[in-house]
mmCIF file of C-alpha atoms in Angstrom:
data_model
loop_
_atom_site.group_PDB
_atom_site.id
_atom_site.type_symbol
_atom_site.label_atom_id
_atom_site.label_comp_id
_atom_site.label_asym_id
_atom_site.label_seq_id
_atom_site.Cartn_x
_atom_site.Cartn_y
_atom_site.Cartn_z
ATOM 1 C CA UNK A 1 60.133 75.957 107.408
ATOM 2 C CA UNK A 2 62.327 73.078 107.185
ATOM 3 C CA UNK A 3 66.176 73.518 108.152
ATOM 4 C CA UNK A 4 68.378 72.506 105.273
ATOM 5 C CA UNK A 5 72.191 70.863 105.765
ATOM 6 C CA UNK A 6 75.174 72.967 104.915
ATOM 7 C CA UNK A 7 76.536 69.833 102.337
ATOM 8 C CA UNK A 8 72.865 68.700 101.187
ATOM 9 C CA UNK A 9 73.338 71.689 98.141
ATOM 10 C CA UNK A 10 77.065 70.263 97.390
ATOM 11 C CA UNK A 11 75.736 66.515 97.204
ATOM 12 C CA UNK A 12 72.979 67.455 95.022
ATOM 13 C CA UNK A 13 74.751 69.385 92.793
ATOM 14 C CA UNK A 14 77.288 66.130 92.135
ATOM 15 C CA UNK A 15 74.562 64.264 90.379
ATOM 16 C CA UNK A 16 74.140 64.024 86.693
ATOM 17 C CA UNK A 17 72.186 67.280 85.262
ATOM 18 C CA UNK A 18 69.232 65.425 83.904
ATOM 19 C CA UNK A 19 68.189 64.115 87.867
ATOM 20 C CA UNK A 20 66.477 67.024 89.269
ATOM 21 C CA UNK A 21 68.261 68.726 92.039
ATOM 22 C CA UNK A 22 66.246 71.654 93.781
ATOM 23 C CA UNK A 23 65.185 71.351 97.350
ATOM 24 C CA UNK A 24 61.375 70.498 96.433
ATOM 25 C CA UNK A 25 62.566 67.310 94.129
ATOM 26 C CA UNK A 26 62.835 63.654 96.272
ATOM 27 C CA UNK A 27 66.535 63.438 95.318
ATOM 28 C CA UNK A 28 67.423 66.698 97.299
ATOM 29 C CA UNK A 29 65.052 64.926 100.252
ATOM 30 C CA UNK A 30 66.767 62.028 99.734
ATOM 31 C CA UNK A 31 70.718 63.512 99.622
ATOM 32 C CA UNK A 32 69.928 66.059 102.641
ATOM 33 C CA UNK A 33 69.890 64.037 105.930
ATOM 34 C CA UNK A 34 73.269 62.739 104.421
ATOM 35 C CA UNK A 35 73.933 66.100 104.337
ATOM 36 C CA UNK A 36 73.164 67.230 107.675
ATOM 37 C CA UNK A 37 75.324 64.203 108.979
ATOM 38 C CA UNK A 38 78.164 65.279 107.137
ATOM 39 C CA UNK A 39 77.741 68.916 108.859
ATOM 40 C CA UNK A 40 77.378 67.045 112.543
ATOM 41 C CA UNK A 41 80.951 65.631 111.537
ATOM 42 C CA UNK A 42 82.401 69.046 109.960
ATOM 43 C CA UNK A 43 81.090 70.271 113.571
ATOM 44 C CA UNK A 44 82.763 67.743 115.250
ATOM 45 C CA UNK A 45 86.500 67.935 113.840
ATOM 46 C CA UNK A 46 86.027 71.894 114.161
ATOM 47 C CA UNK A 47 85.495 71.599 117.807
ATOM 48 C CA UNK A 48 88.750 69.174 118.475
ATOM 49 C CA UNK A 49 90.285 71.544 116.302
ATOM 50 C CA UNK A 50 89.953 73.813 118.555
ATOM 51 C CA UNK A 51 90.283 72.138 121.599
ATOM 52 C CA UNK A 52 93.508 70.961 120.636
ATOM 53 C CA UNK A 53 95.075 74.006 120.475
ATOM 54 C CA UNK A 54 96.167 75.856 122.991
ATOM 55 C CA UNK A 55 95.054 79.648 121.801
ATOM 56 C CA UNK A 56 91.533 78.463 120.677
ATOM 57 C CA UNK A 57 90.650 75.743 123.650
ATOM 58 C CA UNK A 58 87.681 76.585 125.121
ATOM 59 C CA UNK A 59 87.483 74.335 128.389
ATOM 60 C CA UNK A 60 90.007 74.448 130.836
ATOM 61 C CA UNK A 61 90.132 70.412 130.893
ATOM 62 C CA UNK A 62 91.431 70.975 127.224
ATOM 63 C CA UNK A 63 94.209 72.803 128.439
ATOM 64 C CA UNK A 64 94.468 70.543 130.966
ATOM 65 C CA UNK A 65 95.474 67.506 128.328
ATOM 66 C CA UNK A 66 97.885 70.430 126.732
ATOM 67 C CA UNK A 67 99.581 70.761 129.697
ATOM 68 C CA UNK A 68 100.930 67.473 130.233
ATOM 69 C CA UNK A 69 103.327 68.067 127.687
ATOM 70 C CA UNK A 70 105.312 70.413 129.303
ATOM 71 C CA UNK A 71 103.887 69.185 133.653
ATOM 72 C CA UNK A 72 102.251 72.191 134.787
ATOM 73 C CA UNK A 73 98.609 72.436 136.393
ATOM 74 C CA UNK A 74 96.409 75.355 137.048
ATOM 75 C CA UNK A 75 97.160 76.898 140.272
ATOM 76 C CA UNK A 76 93.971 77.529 143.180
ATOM 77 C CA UNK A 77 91.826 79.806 141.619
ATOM 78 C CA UNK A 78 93.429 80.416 138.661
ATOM 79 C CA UNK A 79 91.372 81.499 135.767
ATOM 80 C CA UNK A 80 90.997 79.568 132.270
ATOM 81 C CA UNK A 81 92.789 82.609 130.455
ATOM 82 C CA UNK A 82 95.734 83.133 133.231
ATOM 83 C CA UNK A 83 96.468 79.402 132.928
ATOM 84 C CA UNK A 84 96.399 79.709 129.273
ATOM 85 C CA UNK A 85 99.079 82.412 129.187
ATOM 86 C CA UNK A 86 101.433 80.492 131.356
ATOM 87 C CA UNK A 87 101.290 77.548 129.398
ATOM 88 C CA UNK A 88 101.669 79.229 126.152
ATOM 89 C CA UNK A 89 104.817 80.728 127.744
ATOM 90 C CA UNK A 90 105.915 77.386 128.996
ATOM 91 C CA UNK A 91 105.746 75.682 124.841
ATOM 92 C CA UNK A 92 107.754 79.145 124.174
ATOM 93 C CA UNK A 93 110.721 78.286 126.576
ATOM 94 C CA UNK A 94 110.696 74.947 124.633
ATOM 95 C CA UNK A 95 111.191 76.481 121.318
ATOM 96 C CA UNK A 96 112.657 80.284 121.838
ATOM 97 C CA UNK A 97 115.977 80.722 120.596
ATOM 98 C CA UNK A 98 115.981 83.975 122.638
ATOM 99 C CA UNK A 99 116.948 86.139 119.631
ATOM 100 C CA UNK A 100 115.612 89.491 119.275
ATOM 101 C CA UNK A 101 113.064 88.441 117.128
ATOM 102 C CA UNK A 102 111.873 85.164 119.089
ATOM 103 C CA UNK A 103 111.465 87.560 122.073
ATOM 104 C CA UNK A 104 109.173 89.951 120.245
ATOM 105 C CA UNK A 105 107.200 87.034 118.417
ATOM 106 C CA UNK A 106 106.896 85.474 121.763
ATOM 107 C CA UNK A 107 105.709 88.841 123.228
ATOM 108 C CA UNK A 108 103.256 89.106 120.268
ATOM 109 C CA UNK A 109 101.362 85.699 120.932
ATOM 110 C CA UNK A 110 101.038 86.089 124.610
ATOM 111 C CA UNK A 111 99.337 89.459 124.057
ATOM 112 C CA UNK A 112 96.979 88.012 120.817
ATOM 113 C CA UNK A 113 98.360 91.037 118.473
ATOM 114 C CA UNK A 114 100.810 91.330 115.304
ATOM 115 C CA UNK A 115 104.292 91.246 115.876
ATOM 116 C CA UNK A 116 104.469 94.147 114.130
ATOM 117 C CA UNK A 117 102.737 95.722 116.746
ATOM 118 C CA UNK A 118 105.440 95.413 119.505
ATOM 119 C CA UNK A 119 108.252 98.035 119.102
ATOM 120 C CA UNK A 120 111.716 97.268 120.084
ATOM 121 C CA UNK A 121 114.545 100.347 121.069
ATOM 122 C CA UNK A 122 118.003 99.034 120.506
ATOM 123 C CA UNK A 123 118.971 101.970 122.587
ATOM 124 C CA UNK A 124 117.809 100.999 125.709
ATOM 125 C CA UNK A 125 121.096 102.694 127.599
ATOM 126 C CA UNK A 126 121.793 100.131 129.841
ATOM 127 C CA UNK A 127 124.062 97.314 128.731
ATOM 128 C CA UNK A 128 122.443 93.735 128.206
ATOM 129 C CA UNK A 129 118.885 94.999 128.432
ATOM 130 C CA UNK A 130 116.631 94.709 125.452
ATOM 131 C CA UNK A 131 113.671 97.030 125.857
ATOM 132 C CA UNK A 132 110.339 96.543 123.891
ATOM 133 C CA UNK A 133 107.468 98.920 123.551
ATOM 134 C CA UNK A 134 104.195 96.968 124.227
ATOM 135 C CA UNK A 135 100.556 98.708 123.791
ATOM 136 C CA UNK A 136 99.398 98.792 127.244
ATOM 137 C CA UNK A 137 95.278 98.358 125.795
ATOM 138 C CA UNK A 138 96.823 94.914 124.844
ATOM 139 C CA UNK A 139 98.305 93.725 128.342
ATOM 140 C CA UNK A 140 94.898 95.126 129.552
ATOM 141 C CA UNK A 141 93.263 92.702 127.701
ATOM 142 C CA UNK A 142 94.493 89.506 128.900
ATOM 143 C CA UNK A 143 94.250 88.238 132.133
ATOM 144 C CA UNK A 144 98.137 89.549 133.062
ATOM 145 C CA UNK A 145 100.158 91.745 135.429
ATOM 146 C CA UNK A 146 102.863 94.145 133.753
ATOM 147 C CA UNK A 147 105.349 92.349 135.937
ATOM 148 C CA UNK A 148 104.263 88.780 135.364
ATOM 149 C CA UNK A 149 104.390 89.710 131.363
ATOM 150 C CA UNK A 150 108.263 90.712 131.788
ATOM 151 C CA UNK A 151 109.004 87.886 133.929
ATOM 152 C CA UNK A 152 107.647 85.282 131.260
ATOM 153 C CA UNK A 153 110.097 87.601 128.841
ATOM 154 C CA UNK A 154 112.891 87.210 130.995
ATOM 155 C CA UNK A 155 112.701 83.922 131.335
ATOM 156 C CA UNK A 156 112.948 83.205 127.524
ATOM 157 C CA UNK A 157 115.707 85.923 127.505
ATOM 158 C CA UNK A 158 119.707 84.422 127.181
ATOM 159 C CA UNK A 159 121.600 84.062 130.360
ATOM 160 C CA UNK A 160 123.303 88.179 130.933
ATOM 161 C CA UNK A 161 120.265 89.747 129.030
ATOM 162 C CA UNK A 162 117.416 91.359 130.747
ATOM 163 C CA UNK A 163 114.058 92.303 129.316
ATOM 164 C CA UNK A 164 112.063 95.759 130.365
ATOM 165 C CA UNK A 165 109.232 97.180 128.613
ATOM 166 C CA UNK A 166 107.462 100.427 128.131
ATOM 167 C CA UNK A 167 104.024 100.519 127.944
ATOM 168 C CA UNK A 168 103.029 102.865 125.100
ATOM 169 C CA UNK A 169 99.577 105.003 125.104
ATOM 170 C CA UNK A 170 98.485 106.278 128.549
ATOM 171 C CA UNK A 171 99.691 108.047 131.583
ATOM 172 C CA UNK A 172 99.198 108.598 135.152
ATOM 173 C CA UNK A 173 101.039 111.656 136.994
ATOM 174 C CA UNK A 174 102.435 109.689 139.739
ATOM 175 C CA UNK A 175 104.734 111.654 142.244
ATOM 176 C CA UNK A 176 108.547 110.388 143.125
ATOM 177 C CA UNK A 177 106.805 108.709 146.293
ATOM 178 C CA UNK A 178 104.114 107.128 144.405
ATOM 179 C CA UNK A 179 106.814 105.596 141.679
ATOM 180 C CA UNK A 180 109.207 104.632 144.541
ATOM 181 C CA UNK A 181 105.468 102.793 146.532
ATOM 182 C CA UNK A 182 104.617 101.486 143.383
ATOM 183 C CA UNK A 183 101.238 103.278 144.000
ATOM 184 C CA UNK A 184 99.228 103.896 141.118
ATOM 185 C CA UNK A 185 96.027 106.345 141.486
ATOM 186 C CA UNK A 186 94.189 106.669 137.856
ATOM 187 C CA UNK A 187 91.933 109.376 139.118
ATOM 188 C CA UNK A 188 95.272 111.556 138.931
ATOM 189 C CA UNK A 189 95.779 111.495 135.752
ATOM 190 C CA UNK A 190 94.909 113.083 132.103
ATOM 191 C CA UNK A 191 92.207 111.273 130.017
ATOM 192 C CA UNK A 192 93.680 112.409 126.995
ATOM 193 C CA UNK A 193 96.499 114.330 125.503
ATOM 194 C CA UNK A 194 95.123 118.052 126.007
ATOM 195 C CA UNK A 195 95.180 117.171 129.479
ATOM 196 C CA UNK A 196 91.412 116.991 131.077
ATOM 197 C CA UNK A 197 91.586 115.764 134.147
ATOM 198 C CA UNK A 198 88.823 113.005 134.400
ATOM 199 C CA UNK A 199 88.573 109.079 134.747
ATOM 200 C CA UNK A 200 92.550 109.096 134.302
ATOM 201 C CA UNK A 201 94.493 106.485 132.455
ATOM 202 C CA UNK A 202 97.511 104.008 133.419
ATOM 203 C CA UNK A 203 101.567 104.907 133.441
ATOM 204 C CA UNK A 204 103.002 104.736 129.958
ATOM 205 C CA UNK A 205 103.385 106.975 127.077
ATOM 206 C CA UNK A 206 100.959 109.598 126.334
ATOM 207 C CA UNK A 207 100.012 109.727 122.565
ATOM 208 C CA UNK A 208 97.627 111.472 120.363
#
């Protein structure tokens, strides 16, 4: 069965009614290797589309071309996505005002969700920091420590402003010892909010 072109339909369909049009007739045969050419090309300016962009590049040499803009390489070992993140953070220092709002957009693209999604307390209680509630299934999805995701924060934050951030929905019973080590043991803790014991989840906010 023969493969027909995404544009050979729209060509056809552009020619006077009384030429016959349908896939069988010698004008369609005629019109739809144009058409298949003209889907190579659609193909084409999709993919450098996309590769010129820094959320939608799919090979790190891409990113590589990005990232002469603002002179940063990929570190040893880093990964495609890690590299990604830092130099999505690096265009944001370029452009972030540091208002409240540029802080939570800025949060909102690193983490590929809604700005609407990222909560912000005005009441933090401690003077000059702004504190933002993040969904911690978000930072789990990108390639990015909790403390490397507040330090990109802080870095776009004004100079006697400080950035901290709860993660909201999990938690991990950690001990005063275990805080103070920074140890985190997920087969402590509740897997969900009547409190079974099971697989565990990460510090944060427990919600239903």
């Amino acid at each position: 069965m023969p493969t027909y072109s995404n544009n050979g339909d729209r060509l056809a369909d552009g020619l006077p009614e009384v030429m016959p049009t349908d896939r069988t007739s010698g004008n369609f045969k005629l019109l739809d290797p144009i058409g298949h050419a003209f889907d190579r090309v659609e193909e084409d300016i999709q993919v450098v589309d996309e590769e010129s962009t820094i959320q939608t590049a799919n090979q790190l040499p891409s990113l590589e071309k990005l990232s002469r803009m603002v002179q940063i390489r990929p570190k040893s070992g880093e990964s495609k996505e890690k590299f990604r993140l830092r130099l999505i953070a690096e265009f944001q220092l370029v452009t972030c005002e540091g208002t409240v709002n540029n802080i939570i957009a800025n949060a909102a693209t690193l983490l590929n969700i809604k700005p609407t999604e990222v909560g912000y307390d005005p009441n933090s209680g401690e003077p000059g920091v702004e504190l933002l509630e993040i969904p911690k299934s978000s930072l789990d999805a990108v390639e990015i420590t909790e403390a490397e995701f507040i330090d990109i924060l802080n870095r776009q934050t004004p100079f006697g402003y400080r950035v901290d951030a709860l993660f909201r929905g999990t938690f991990t019973y950690r001990t005063s010892a275990d805080y103070n080590g920074n140890v985190n043991d997920p087969t402590l803790g509740y897997t969900n909010i009547a409190g079974s014991v099971g697989d565990g989840t990460y510090a944060g906010l427990l919600t239903d």
